[in-house]
DNA sequence: CGTAGTCTTGAACTGCATCAACCAATGTGG
DNA sequence: CCACATTGGTTGATGCAGTTCAAGACTACG
């Protein structure tokens, strides 16, 4: 199974997909050992991105997708007039860069919100391999489709929800994803500023701050800067489902 | 029922992709004749959808994508509480149903806004064929990625633009797509109601109506119900790029 | 320890929603 | 073919959610 030569520094740096604890998030289940090691072979480089630095910028040539190993990212699209919109926050096990396939150039910036590590997935190799490994092809399509469905959900949020509903939905979504990664469902540390949350939710930072305060007054949350404790998850859920009453 | 020599009614109904005038919109360029006819072979059924009827509903099992041949569609996502959001309008040459890949069930409704025809593309066959035809695989990925990029643009619109900017951007987008299909860049007939435009743009129908009237007063548009004539395209463009001044 | 970045809170403003009336176009049954 | 209903669109008056502007507090970090 493992080779007999002495492990080099490079080997130590590189953790194979087959041994990665994020496997269930990235890869299809039911792969053979052969298929798994083919995938291992194309995930060449790991890359470290320090807080505030970019993985890529809009306009840069697209060549690879990135799977977040550790850390936290935001993706931002910019209009010609300077307006910016955060289009998503990505955590461990999530894929960044799908936008680049469309034109061979990235259409957004991907910025690390804390020191992070990503696995680089050269896109041409992914296409080649997914022609051979049916399950990989299908999984990749599902991931792209899931991104489309997610975006539609955000459009619903931006198009028809009020500030409290947006923030509640945002928090529930975050905790759900954190919980899937083994973290608490009730305590979280925000990696992004109020302004970034606001940009994502189509609100101003002051509105985000006020809404946090309101939830705290109502006993739904405990808010200490970026430390959030959810005291009443059901109440949050009720806020989201409130419609317009 | 039908012999192999004389063309049957069925043959008459079916227009091969290789002969379709929407080809450049759907398919990659540079395919061999063999590859083209493989693609022809999987585009089995054509389907007619009358105005107001659905191509599919959220929750239904996903089995195929649909390429619009003629007509006009909207896609709508619904929240548990009944809120609805139009996530897109699709015209000839555009693909509907990518959302279904994610969970094997559709996550939105697709409704015809006028009598329409679609080409059914069985998804499993598309996956099989795209493992063999590299260009098809790549084109398919580009189409999914393009949808993601488009959605991000809508998020920017919904998150940070004002009513006039949204409507101007919407009209420019529509005319651009119509122009790519050989229609006039300055005259268009809206296929959707003010309410549907409003839902897409995150506005109420009254606001859409008022904004149309405002553009008319300013001499940018001529509005007669659903007949729109663009008198000053540059002015529309300026409205979009206005930022917040 | 001070300076910059982030967050909170207050007060006033405004763009869009809401409510409501009316109009135009289209369809329906007598 | 006309009275009537229905659907979609326009316009006005009013209200409010969220923005804007501004000031102060907390935190982190060189």
Short mmCIF file of C-alpha atoms (C1' of nucleotides) in Angstrom, two decimals:
data_model
loop_
_atom_site.label_atom_id
_atom_site.label_comp_id
_atom_site.label_asym_id
_atom_site.label_seq_id
_atom_site.Cartn_x
_atom_site.Cartn_y
_atom_site.Cartn_z
CA UNK A 1 0.00 0.00 0.00
CA UNK A 2 2.63 2.50 1.02
CA UNK A 3 5.92 2.78 -0.78
CA UNK A 4 9.10 1.55 0.76
CA UNK A 5 11.36 4.54 0.24
CA UNK A 6 11.94 6.92 3.09
CA UNK A 7 9.35 9.67 3.35
CA UNK A 8 10.67 12.97 2.05
CA UNK A 9 9.65 16.42 3.21
CA UNK A 10 7.46 16.62 0.14
CA UNK A 11 5.59 13.50 1.11
CA UNK A 12 5.09 14.88 4.54
CA UNK A 13 3.56 18.03 3.12
CA UNK A 14 1.27 16.19 0.82
CA UNK A 15 -1.70 14.42 2.26
CA UNK A 16 -3.32 12.15 -0.27
CA UNK A 17 -7.00 12.54 -1.00
CA UNK A 18 -7.39 8.90 -0.11
CA UNK A 19 -6.21 9.72 3.40
CA UNK A 20 -7.84 13.15 3.73
CA UNK A 21 -10.50 13.52 6.36
CA UNK A 22 -12.46 15.80 4.06
CA UNK A 23 -12.86 12.99 1.59
CA UNK A 24 -16.58 12.53 2.03
CA UNK A 25 -17.10 16.19 1.23
CA UNK A 26 -15.06 16.24 -1.99
CA UNK A 27 -15.16 12.84 -3.54
CA UNK A 28 -17.77 10.34 -4.61
CA UNK A 29 -18.16 7.23 -2.49
CA UNK A 30 -17.49 3.78 -3.85
CA UNK A 31 -14.28 4.43 -5.72
CA UNK A 32 -11.85 1.60 -6.23
CA UNK A 33 -8.32 1.90 -4.88
CA UNK A 34 -7.06 2.40 -8.41
CA UNK A 35 -9.47 5.23 -9.02
CA UNK A 36 -8.61 6.83 -5.72
CA UNK A 37 -4.93 6.83 -6.46
CA UNK A 38 -5.53 8.32 -9.92
CA UNK A 39 -7.24 11.17 -8.19
CA UNK A 40 -4.42 11.46 -5.68
CA UNK A 41 -2.03 11.82 -8.56
CA UNK A 42 -3.64 14.89 -10.08
CA UNK A 43 -4.01 16.82 -6.84
CA UNK A 44 -0.49 18.04 -7.13
CA UNK A 45 0.26 21.14 -5.20
CA UNK A 46 -0.94 22.43 -1.90
CA UNK A 47 -0.91 26.14 -1.48
CA UNK A 48 -0.92 28.32 1.59
CA UNK A 49 -2.80 31.61 1.46
CA UNK A 50 -2.34 34.07 4.28
CA UNK A 51 -5.20 36.04 5.70
CA UNK A 52 -6.11 38.90 3.39
CA UNK A 53 -4.25 37.47 0.42
CA UNK A 54 -5.93 36.27 -2.72
CA UNK A 55 -6.12 32.81 -4.24
CA UNK A 56 -6.90 34.47 -7.56
CA UNK A 57 -8.28 37.72 -8.89
CA UNK A 58 -10.96 38.43 -11.47
CA UNK A 59 -9.44 38.53 -14.92
CA UNK A 60 -6.61 36.11 -14.20
CA UNK A 61 -6.32 33.07 -16.42
CA UNK A 62 -8.11 30.02 -15.08
CA UNK A 63 -6.23 26.77 -14.83
CA UNK A 64 -7.26 25.03 -11.65
CA UNK A 65 -9.97 24.59 -9.09
CA UNK A 66 -9.13 24.80 -5.43
CA UNK A 67 -10.46 22.66 -2.62
CA UNK A 68 -10.25 24.35 0.75
CA UNK A 69 -8.29 22.16 3.20
CA UNK A 70 -8.16 24.53 6.12
CA UNK A 71 -9.25 28.10 6.65
CA UNK A 72 -11.93 30.29 5.23
CA UNK A 73 -12.45 32.27 2.02
CA UNK A 74 -14.79 34.77 0.49
CA UNK A 75 -15.47 35.26 -3.22
CA UNK A 76 -16.25 38.76 -4.48
CA UNK A 77 -17.51 40.03 -7.82
CA UNK A 78 -16.94 43.65 -8.77
CA UNK A 79 -18.88 45.85 -11.15
CA UNK A 80 -17.19 48.33 -13.48
CA UNK A 81 -18.22 51.19 -11.20
CA UNK A 82 -16.49 49.67 -8.18
CA UNK A 83 -19.50 48.14 -6.52
CA UNK A 84 -18.66 44.84 -4.86
CA UNK A 85 -20.75 41.85 -3.93
CA UNK A 86 -19.60 38.94 -1.79
CA UNK A 87 -21.00 35.90 -3.61
CA UNK A 88 -20.04 33.28 -1.07
CA UNK A 89 -18.01 32.11 1.90
CA UNK A 90 -16.09 28.85 1.52
CA UNK A 91 -14.86 26.57 4.29
CA UNK A 92 -12.96 23.29 4.46
CA UNK A 93 -14.07 20.76 1.88
CA UNK A 94 -15.63 23.33 -0.45
CA UNK A 95 -14.56 24.06 -4.00
CA UNK A 96 -13.50 27.47 -5.31
CA UNK A 97 -13.04 28.58 -8.90
CA UNK A 98 -15.90 27.03 -10.86
CA UNK A 99 -16.65 30.45 -12.33
CA UNK A 100 -13.41 30.30 -14.31
CA UNK A 101 -14.44 27.43 -16.57
CA UNK A 102 -16.90 29.62 -18.43
CA UNK A 103 -14.38 31.95 -20.09
CA UNK A 104 -11.01 30.47 -19.07
CA UNK A 105 -10.61 33.50 -16.86
CA UNK A 106 -11.77 34.01 -13.32
CA UNK A 107 -14.73 36.32 -12.87
CA UNK A 108 -14.33 36.97 -9.16
CA UNK A 109 -11.68 37.45 -6.49
CA UNK A 110 -11.12 34.71 -3.92
CA UNK A 111 -9.70 36.12 -0.69
CA UNK A 112 -8.61 34.22 2.41
CA UNK A 113 -10.34 35.46 5.55
CA UNK A 114 -7.80 33.60 7.70
CA UNK A 115 -4.57 31.77 7.02
CA UNK A 116 -5.66 28.90 4.82
CA UNK A 117 -4.53 25.95 2.79
CA UNK A 118 -5.99 24.75 -0.48
CA UNK A 119 -5.47 21.73 -2.71
CA UNK A 120 -4.92 22.70 -6.32
CA UNK A 121 -6.85 20.64 -8.85
CA UNK A 122 -5.54 21.29 -12.37
CA UNK A 123 -8.68 21.59 -14.41
CA UNK A 124 -7.50 19.94 -17.61
CA UNK A 125 -6.45 16.89 -15.63
CA UNK A 126 -9.78 16.82 -13.85
CA UNK A 127 -11.55 16.78 -17.21
CA UNK A 128 -9.33 13.98 -18.47
CA UNK A 129 -9.77 11.88 -15.38
CA UNK A 130 -13.50 12.42 -15.20
CA UNK A 131 -13.78 10.98 -18.70
CA UNK A 132 -12.36 7.78 -17.27
CA UNK A 133 -13.91 7.68 -13.82
CA UNK A 134 -17.64 7.88 -14.21
CA UNK A 135 -18.29 8.47 -10.53
CA UNK A 136 -15.89 11.38 -10.50
CA UNK A 137 -17.60 12.91 -13.52
CA UNK A 138 -20.97 12.58 -11.88
CA UNK A 139 -19.75 13.99 -8.58
CA UNK A 140 -18.20 16.96 -10.34
CA UNK A 141 -21.45 17.71 -12.14
CA UNK A 142 -23.30 17.48 -8.86
CA UNK A 143 -20.95 19.96 -7.26
CA UNK A 144 -21.49 22.47 -10.06
CA UNK A 145 -25.23 21.94 -9.94
CA UNK A 146 -25.22 22.36 -6.17
CA UNK A 147 -23.51 25.70 -6.61
CA UNK A 148 -26.27 26.76 -9.01
CA UNK A 149 -28.96 25.70 -6.56
CA UNK A 150 -27.17 27.51 -3.74
CA UNK A 151 -26.99 30.68 -5.83
CA UNK A 152 -30.71 30.46 -6.53
CA UNK A 153 -31.30 30.27 -2.78
CA UNK A 154 -29.24 33.41 -2.29
CA UNK A 155 -31.25 35.12 -5.01
CA UNK A 156 -34.43 34.26 -3.13
CA UNK A 157 -32.89 35.67 0.02
CA UNK A 158 -31.73 38.87 -1.66
CA UNK A 159 -34.90 39.32 -3.65
CA UNK A 160 -37.57 38.76 -1.08
CA UNK A 161 -36.37 38.55 2.51
CA UNK A 162 -36.09 41.28 5.11
CA UNK A 163 -32.94 42.05 7.06
CA UNK A 164 -33.73 39.86 10.07
CA UNK A 165 -34.72 36.95 7.87
CA UNK A 166 -31.53 37.27 5.85
CA UNK A 167 -29.26 37.27 8.86
CA UNK A 168 -31.12 34.39 10.50
CA UNK A 169 -30.90 32.34 7.31
CA UNK A 170 -27.21 33.17 7.04
CA UNK A 171 -26.47 32.03 10.58
CA UNK A 172 -28.45 28.82 10.19
CA UNK A 173 -26.62 28.05 6.96
CA UNK A 174 -23.24 28.68 8.57
CA UNK A 175 -23.91 26.53 11.63
CA UNK A 176 -25.29 23.76 9.48
CA UNK A 177 -22.09 23.64 7.45
CA UNK A 178 -19.94 23.88 10.55
CA UNK A 179 -21.91 21.12 12.20
CA UNK A 180 -21.33 18.87 9.17
CA UNK A 181 -17.62 19.37 9.90
CA UNK A 182 -17.93 18.35 13.50
CA UNK A 183 -18.23 21.75 15.13
CA UNK A 184 -20.84 22.88 17.60
CA UNK A 185 -24.24 23.80 16.25
CA UNK A 186 -24.66 26.56 18.77
CA UNK A 187 -21.32 28.36 19.08
CA UNK A 188 -19.41 29.87 16.23
CA UNK A 189 -16.70 32.40 15.51
CA UNK A 190 -17.36 34.57 12.50
CA UNK A 191 -14.44 34.79 10.16
CA UNK A 192 -15.75 37.81 8.31
CA UNK A 193 -16.50 41.43 9.19
CA UNK A 194 -19.95 42.95 9.48
CA UNK A 195 -19.28 44.68 6.20
CA UNK A 196 -18.58 41.37 4.43
CA UNK A 197 -21.71 39.82 5.90
CA UNK A 198 -23.62 42.87 4.78
CA UNK A 199 -22.24 42.66 1.27
CA UNK A 200 -23.24 39.01 1.04
CA UNK A 201 -26.73 39.70 2.39
CA UNK A 202 -27.35 42.92 0.48
CA UNK A 203 -27.33 45.04 3.66
CA UNK A 204 -25.17 47.78 5.12
CA UNK A 205 -22.84 46.89 7.96
CA UNK A 206 -24.83 49.03 10.38
CA UNK A 207 -27.96 47.05 9.61
CA UNK A 208 -26.11 43.80 10.25
CA UNK A 209 -24.83 45.13 13.56
CA UNK A 210 -28.26 46.38 14.63
CA UNK A 211 -29.87 43.09 13.71
CA UNK A 212 -27.30 41.19 15.78
CA UNK A 213 -28.12 43.48 18.69
CA UNK A 214 -31.83 42.95 18.20
CA UNK A 215 -31.44 39.16 18.22
CA UNK A 216 -29.40 39.51 21.39
CA UNK A 217 -32.07 41.64 23.10
CA UNK A 218 -34.65 39.05 22.15
CA UNK A 219 -32.56 36.30 23.71
CA UNK A 220 -32.00 34.48 20.45
CA UNK A 221 -28.25 35.08 20.33
CA UNK A 222 -25.37 36.02 22.52
CA UNK A 223 -23.09 38.31 20.53
CA UNK A 224 -19.58 39.30 21.55
CA UNK A 225 -17.97 40.82 18.52
CA UNK A 226 -17.34 37.78 16.30
CA UNK A 227 -18.18 35.19 18.92
CA UNK A 228 -21.74 34.12 18.43
CA UNK A 229 -23.69 31.77 20.62
CA UNK A 230 -27.09 30.60 19.45
CA UNK A 231 -29.41 30.43 22.42
CA UNK A 232 -32.63 29.62 20.59
CA UNK A 233 -32.19 27.89 17.27
CA UNK A 234 -35.93 27.38 16.82
CA UNK A 235 -36.52 31.10 17.14
CA UNK A 236 -33.99 31.69 14.37
CA UNK A 237 -35.78 29.15 12.22
CA UNK A 238 -39.07 30.90 12.92
CA UNK A 239 -37.59 34.21 11.84
CA UNK A 240 -36.61 32.70 8.49
CA UNK A 241 -40.00 31.14 7.88
CA UNK A 242 -41.85 34.24 8.93
CA UNK A 243 -42.88 35.24 5.39
CA UNK A 244 -44.05 38.85 5.55
CA UNK A 245 -46.06 38.87 8.77
CA UNK B 1 -45.92 1.45 -38.47
CA UNK B 2 -43.32 3.35 -40.38
CA UNK B 3 -40.89 1.95 -42.88
CA UNK B 4 -37.32 3.01 -43.26
CA UNK B 5 -37.47 4.54 -46.69
CA UNK B 6 -40.20 7.14 -46.64
CA UNK B 7 -39.94 9.93 -44.12
CA UNK B 8 -42.60 9.59 -41.45
CA UNK B 9 -44.39 12.31 -39.55
CA UNK B 10 -42.01 11.66 -36.69
CA UNK B 11 -39.01 12.40 -38.83
CA UNK B 12 -40.59 15.57 -40.01
CA UNK B 13 -41.09 16.68 -36.42
CA UNK B 14 -37.54 16.02 -35.48
CA UNK B 15 -34.91 18.48 -36.57
CA UNK B 16 -31.42 17.17 -36.04
CA UNK B 17 -28.98 19.23 -33.98
CA UNK B 18 -26.65 19.11 -36.93
CA UNK B 19 -29.24 21.00 -38.95
CA UNK B 20 -30.55 23.25 -36.18
CA UNK B 21 -29.99 26.95 -36.58
CA UNK B 22 -29.39 27.28 -32.84
CA UNK B 23 -26.38 25.05 -33.13
CA UNK B 24 -23.79 27.68 -32.38
CA UNK B 25 -25.59 28.47 -29.14
CA UNK B 26 -25.81 24.88 -27.86
CA UNK B 27 -22.92 22.93 -29.23
CA UNK B 28 -19.17 23.24 -29.36
CA UNK B 29 -17.62 24.15 -32.69
CA UNK B 30 -15.28 21.84 -34.53
CA UNK B 31 -17.11 18.56 -34.07
CA UNK B 32 -16.64 15.83 -36.62
CA UNK B 33 -19.63 14.52 -38.53
CA UNK B 34 -19.50 11.35 -36.47
CA UNK B 35 -19.60 13.28 -33.24
CA UNK B 36 -22.41 15.47 -34.47
CA UNK B 37 -24.54 12.50 -35.35
CA UNK B 38 -23.88 10.89 -31.96
CA UNK B 39 -25.28 13.99 -30.42
CA UNK B 40 -28.23 13.95 -32.78
CA UNK B 41 -28.99 10.45 -31.63
CA UNK B 42 -29.43 11.31 -27.96
CA UNK B 43 -31.62 14.35 -28.48
CA UNK B 44 -34.64 12.17 -28.77
CA UNK B 45 -37.89 13.84 -28.07
CA UNK B 46 -39.16 17.30 -28.76
CA UNK B 47 -41.79 18.58 -26.44
CA UNK B 48 -44.35 21.34 -26.80
CA UNK B 49 -45.25 23.36 -23.73
CA UNK B 50 -48.21 25.71 -23.93
CA UNK B 51 -48.15 29.13 -22.37
CA UNK B 52 -48.61 28.88 -18.62
CA UNK B 53 -47.80 25.19 -18.48
CA UNK B 54 -44.77 23.76 -16.76
CA UNK B 55 -41.82 21.89 -18.17
CA UNK B 56 -41.18 20.54 -14.68
CA UNK B 57 -41.96 21.39 -11.09
CA UNK B 58 -39.74 21.55 -8.03
CA UNK B 59 -39.54 18.16 -6.39
CA UNK B 60 -40.05 16.15 -9.56
CA UNK B 61 -37.43 13.56 -10.42
CA UNK B 62 -34.72 14.86 -12.70
CA UNK B 63 -33.90 12.91 -15.82
CA UNK B 64 -33.23 15.35 -18.61
CA UNK B 65 -32.08 18.81 -19.51
CA UNK B 66 -34.10 20.87 -21.92
CA UNK B 67 -32.82 23.14 -24.66
CA UNK B 68 -35.31 25.82 -25.64
CA UNK B 69 -36.03 25.64 -29.38
CA UNK B 70 -38.74 28.24 -29.58
CA UNK B 71 -40.57 30.29 -27.01
CA UNK B 72 -39.76 31.68 -23.63
CA UNK B 73 -39.56 30.31 -20.09
CA UNK B 74 -39.14 31.46 -16.54
CA UNK B 75 -37.67 29.45 -13.67
CA UNK B 76 -39.02 30.02 -10.17
CA UNK B 77 -37.82 28.87 -6.77
CA UNK B 78 -40.24 28.79 -3.87
CA UNK B 79 -39.56 28.99 -0.15
CA UNK B 80 -41.45 26.92 2.40
CA UNK B 81 -43.50 29.95 3.37
CA UNK B 82 -44.71 30.53 -0.17
CA UNK B 83 -42.32 33.27 -1.17
CA UNK B 84 -41.32 32.99 -4.79
CA UNK B 85 -38.32 34.23 -6.71
CA UNK B 86 -37.93 34.18 -10.47
CA UNK B 87 -34.34 33.02 -10.96
CA UNK B 88 -34.15 33.44 -14.70
CA UNK B 89 -35.78 33.86 -18.09
CA UNK B 90 -34.74 31.45 -20.83
CA UNK B 91 -35.03 31.96 -24.58
CA UNK B 92 -34.16 29.94 -27.68
CA UNK B 93 -30.82 28.17 -27.43
CA UNK B 94 -30.64 28.26 -23.65
CA UNK B 95 -30.56 25.27 -21.35
CA UNK B 96 -33.03 24.57 -18.55
CA UNK B 97 -32.78 22.05 -15.73
CA UNK B 98 -29.16 22.15 -14.56
CA UNK B 99 -30.41 22.54 -11.00
CA UNK B 100 -31.72 18.98 -11.05
CA UNK B 101 -28.32 17.30 -11.29
CA UNK B 102 -27.48 18.22 -7.73
CA UNK B 103 -30.08 16.04 -6.00
CA UNK B 104 -31.67 14.12 -8.87
CA UNK B 105 -34.75 16.22 -8.27
CA UNK B 106 -35.61 19.61 -9.69
CA UNK B 107 -35.36 22.49 -7.26
CA UNK B 108 -37.39 25.00 -9.24
CA UNK B 109 -40.41 25.25 -11.51
CA UNK B 110 -39.90 25.94 -15.21
CA UNK B 111 -42.93 27.64 -16.73
CA UNK B 112 -43.52 28.58 -20.37
CA UNK B 113 -44.33 32.27 -20.81
CA UNK B 114 -45.54 31.59 -24.34
CA UNK B 115 -46.20 28.49 -26.41
CA UNK B 116 -42.79 26.89 -26.65
CA UNK B 117 -40.84 23.91 -27.87
CA UNK B 118 -37.91 22.24 -26.16
CA UNK B 119 -35.44 19.52 -27.07
CA UNK B 120 -35.14 16.90 -24.39
CA UNK B 121 -31.58 15.84 -23.55
CA UNK B 122 -31.59 12.69 -21.40
CA UNK B 123 -29.00 13.42 -18.79
CA UNK B 124 -27.53 9.96 -18.40
CA UNK B 125 -26.90 9.82 -22.14
CA UNK B 126 -25.31 13.24 -22.07
CA UNK B 127 -22.91 12.06 -19.36
CA UNK B 128 -22.06 8.95 -21.36
CA UNK B 129 -21.49 10.82 -24.58
CA UNK B 130 -19.47 13.57 -22.93
CA UNK B 131 -17.06 10.91 -21.68
CA UNK B 132 -16.39 10.10 -25.31
CA UNK B 133 -16.57 13.50 -26.95
CA UNK B 134 -14.11 15.78 -25.22
CA UNK B 135 -15.42 18.94 -26.84
CA UNK B 136 -18.92 18.14 -25.70
CA UNK B 137 -17.73 17.58 -22.15
CA UNK B 138 -15.90 20.88 -22.15
CA UNK B 139 -18.84 22.75 -23.65
CA UNK B 140 -21.17 21.31 -21.06
CA UNK B 141 -18.90 22.39 -18.24
CA UNK B 142 -18.71 25.86 -19.76
CA UNK B 143 -22.48 26.10 -19.87
CA UNK B 144 -22.78 25.17 -16.19
CA UNK B 145 -20.02 27.60 -15.28
CA UNK B 146 -21.67 30.34 -17.32
CA UNK B 147 -24.85 29.80 -15.32
CA UNK B 148 -22.88 30.24 -12.10
CA UNK B 149 -21.29 33.45 -13.38
CA UNK B 150 -24.69 34.72 -14.48
CA UNK B 151 -26.15 34.00 -11.06
CA UNK B 152 -23.30 35.93 -9.43
CA UNK B 153 -24.16 38.87 -11.64
CA UNK B 154 -27.76 38.71 -10.50
CA UNK B 155 -26.58 38.59 -6.90
CA UNK B 156 -24.61 41.79 -7.52
CA UNK B 157 -27.70 43.35 -9.02
CA UNK B 158 -29.97 42.27 -6.17
CA UNK B 159 -27.47 43.08 -3.47
CA UNK B 160 -26.28 46.49 -4.46
CA UNK B 161 -28.26 48.15 -7.23
CA UNK B 162 -31.18 50.52 -7.02
CA UNK B 163 -34.47 50.04 -8.82
CA UNK B 164 -33.59 52.07 -11.92
CA UNK B 165 -30.21 50.40 -12.23
CA UNK B 166 -31.79 46.97 -11.94
CA UNK B 167 -34.36 47.59 -14.63
CA UNK B 168 -31.82 49.19 -16.96
CA UNK B 169 -29.44 46.24 -16.51
CA UNK B 170 -32.32 43.84 -17.12
CA UNK B 171 -33.32 45.55 -20.38
CA UNK B 172 -29.76 45.69 -21.64
CA UNK B 173 -29.28 42.01 -20.88
CA UNK B 174 -32.49 41.08 -22.66
CA UNK B 175 -31.74 43.09 -25.78
CA UNK B 176 -28.22 41.74 -25.88
CA UNK B 177 -29.49 38.17 -25.89
CA UNK B 178 -32.19 39.00 -28.44
CA UNK B 179 -29.65 40.69 -30.65
CA UNK B 180 -27.45 37.57 -30.55
CA UNK B 181 -30.47 35.78 -32.01
CA UNK B 182 -30.89 38.24 -34.84
CA UNK B 183 -33.54 40.50 -33.36
CA UNK B 184 -33.45 44.24 -33.13
CA UNK B 185 -31.35 45.77 -30.40
CA UNK B 186 -33.82 48.58 -29.87
CA UNK B 187 -37.32 47.09 -30.02
CA UNK B 188 -38.55 44.24 -27.91
CA UNK B 189 -41.74 42.63 -26.72
CA UNK B 190 -41.66 41.54 -23.12
CA UNK B 191 -42.87 38.01 -22.63
CA UNK B 192 -43.36 38.42 -18.88
CA UNK B 193 -45.60 40.51 -16.63
CA UNK B 194 -44.46 43.41 -14.48
CA UNK B 195 -44.84 41.13 -11.50
CA UNK B 196 -42.48 38.54 -12.97
CA UNK B 197 -39.91 41.21 -13.83
CA UNK B 198 -40.29 42.51 -10.28
CA UNK B 199 -39.78 39.08 -8.79
CA UNK B 200 -36.62 38.59 -10.83
CA UNK B 201 -35.28 42.03 -9.89
CA UNK B 202 -36.32 41.97 -6.25
CA UNK B 203 -38.88 44.75 -6.74
CA UNK B 204 -42.65 45.09 -6.51
CA UNK B 205 -44.62 45.31 -9.71
CA UNK B 206 -45.60 48.91 -8.97
CA UNK B 207 -41.96 49.90 -8.75
CA UNK B 208 -41.26 48.23 -12.09
CA UNK B 209 -44.17 50.07 -13.64
CA UNK B 210 -43.13 53.42 -12.17
CA UNK B 211 -39.57 52.94 -13.34
CA UNK B 212 -40.74 52.19 -16.86
CA UNK B 213 -42.77 55.39 -16.75
CA UNK B 214 -39.80 57.35 -15.45
CA UNK B 215 -37.56 56.08 -18.26
CA UNK B 216 -40.28 57.06 -20.70
CA UNK B 217 -40.56 60.58 -19.28
CA UNK B 218 -36.79 60.91 -19.56
CA UNK B 219 -36.92 59.91 -23.20
CA UNK B 220 -34.89 56.76 -22.69
CA UNK B 221 -37.70 54.36 -23.56
CA UNK B 222 -41.01 54.24 -25.31
CA UNK B 223 -43.30 51.96 -23.33
CA UNK B 224 -46.62 50.62 -24.60
CA UNK B 225 -47.59 47.84 -22.28
CA UNK B 226 -45.20 45.06 -23.24
CA UNK B 227 -43.87 46.74 -26.35
CA UNK B 228 -40.64 48.48 -25.47
CA UNK B 229 -38.59 50.66 -27.74
CA UNK B 230 -35.16 51.76 -26.58
CA UNK B 231 -34.61 55.33 -27.68
CA UNK B 232 -31.30 55.95 -25.93
CA UNK B 233 -29.23 52.88 -25.25
CA UNK B 234 -26.29 54.89 -23.95
CA UNK B 235 -28.49 56.52 -21.34
CA UNK B 236 -29.56 53.05 -20.17
CA UNK B 237 -25.92 52.04 -19.94
CA UNK B 238 -25.18 55.17 -17.94
CA UNK B 239 -27.97 54.35 -15.51
CA UNK B 240 -26.40 50.93 -14.88
CA UNK B 241 -22.91 52.33 -14.35
CA UNK B 242 -24.13 55.13 -12.15
CA UNK B 243 -22.87 53.58 -8.89
CA UNK B 244 -24.52 55.56 -6.09
CA UNK B 245 -24.17 59.13 -7.35
"C1'" DC C 1 0.74 52.75 24.38
"C1'" DG C 2 -1.17 54.66 20.59
"C1'" DT C 3 -3.18 54.10 16.19
"C1'" DA C 4 -6.02 51.69 12.88
"C1'" DG C 5 -9.60 48.64 12.07
"C1'" DT C 6 -13.93 46.97 13.62
"C1'" DC C 7 -18.20 47.36 15.93
"C1'" DT C 8 -22.15 49.69 18.16
"C1'" DT C 9 -25.60 53.07 18.61
"C1'" DG C 10 -28.28 57.33 17.72
"C1'" DA C 11 -30.80 60.62 14.69
"C1'" DA C 12 -32.45 62.03 10.36
"C1'" DC C 13 -33.44 60.84 5.69
"C1'" DT C 14 -35.15 58.30 1.57
"C1'" DG C 15 -36.24 54.75 -1.73
"C1'" DC C 16 -39.20 51.43 -2.13
"C1'" DA C 17 -43.33 48.99 -0.31
"C1'" DT C 18 -47.96 49.19 0.72
"C1'" DC C 19 -52.64 50.29 0.04
"C1'" DA C 20 -55.89 51.79 -3.02
"C1'" DA C 21 -58.20 53.61 -6.99
"C1'" DC C 22 -58.53 53.64 -11.73
"C1'" DC C 23 -57.62 52.41 -16.64
"C1'" DA C 24 -56.84 49.35 -20.76
"C1'" DA C 25 -57.00 45.08 -23.04
"C1'" DT C 26 -58.86 40.63 -23.49
"C1'" DG C 27 -62.10 37.12 -22.80
"C1'" DT C 28 -66.98 35.22 -21.82
"C1'" DG C 29 -71.80 34.37 -21.87
"C1'" DG C 30 -76.39 36.06 -22.95
"C1'" DC D 1 -72.50 42.32 -30.60
"C1'" DC D 2 -72.78 44.25 -26.22
"C1'" DA D 3 -72.63 43.97 -20.90
"C1'" DC D 4 -69.67 42.17 -17.70
"C1'" DA D 5 -65.74 39.91 -15.56
"C1'" DT D 6 -60.90 39.19 -15.39
"C1'" DT D 7 -56.20 40.13 -15.81
"C1'" DG D 8 -52.48 43.22 -16.26
"C1'" DG D 9 -50.82 47.92 -15.93
"C1'" DT D 10 -50.56 52.81 -14.20
"C1'" DT D 11 -50.58 56.29 -10.78
"C1'" DG D 12 -51.21 58.64 -6.25
"C1'" DA D 13 -50.81 58.98 -1.09
"C1'" DT D 14 -48.71 57.34 2.92
"C1'" DG D 15 -45.56 54.60 5.83
"C1'" DC D 16 -41.56 52.27 7.15
"C1'" DA D 17 -37.33 49.38 6.72
"C1'" DG D 18 -33.02 50.16 5.86
"C1'" DT D 19 -29.53 53.72 4.54
"C1'" DT D 20 -26.72 57.55 5.60
"C1'" DC D 21 -24.14 60.39 8.52
"C1'" DA D 22 -21.91 60.85 12.72
"C1'" DA D 23 -19.92 59.97 17.16
"C1'" DG D 24 -18.06 57.00 20.40
"C1'" DA D 25 -16.35 52.26 22.23
"C1'" DC D 26 -13.89 48.12 21.89
"C1'" DT D 27 -9.99 45.19 20.20
"C1'" DA D 28 -5.83 44.05 18.17
"C1'" DC D 29 -1.40 44.73 16.92
"C1'" DG D 30 2.97 47.06 15.69
#
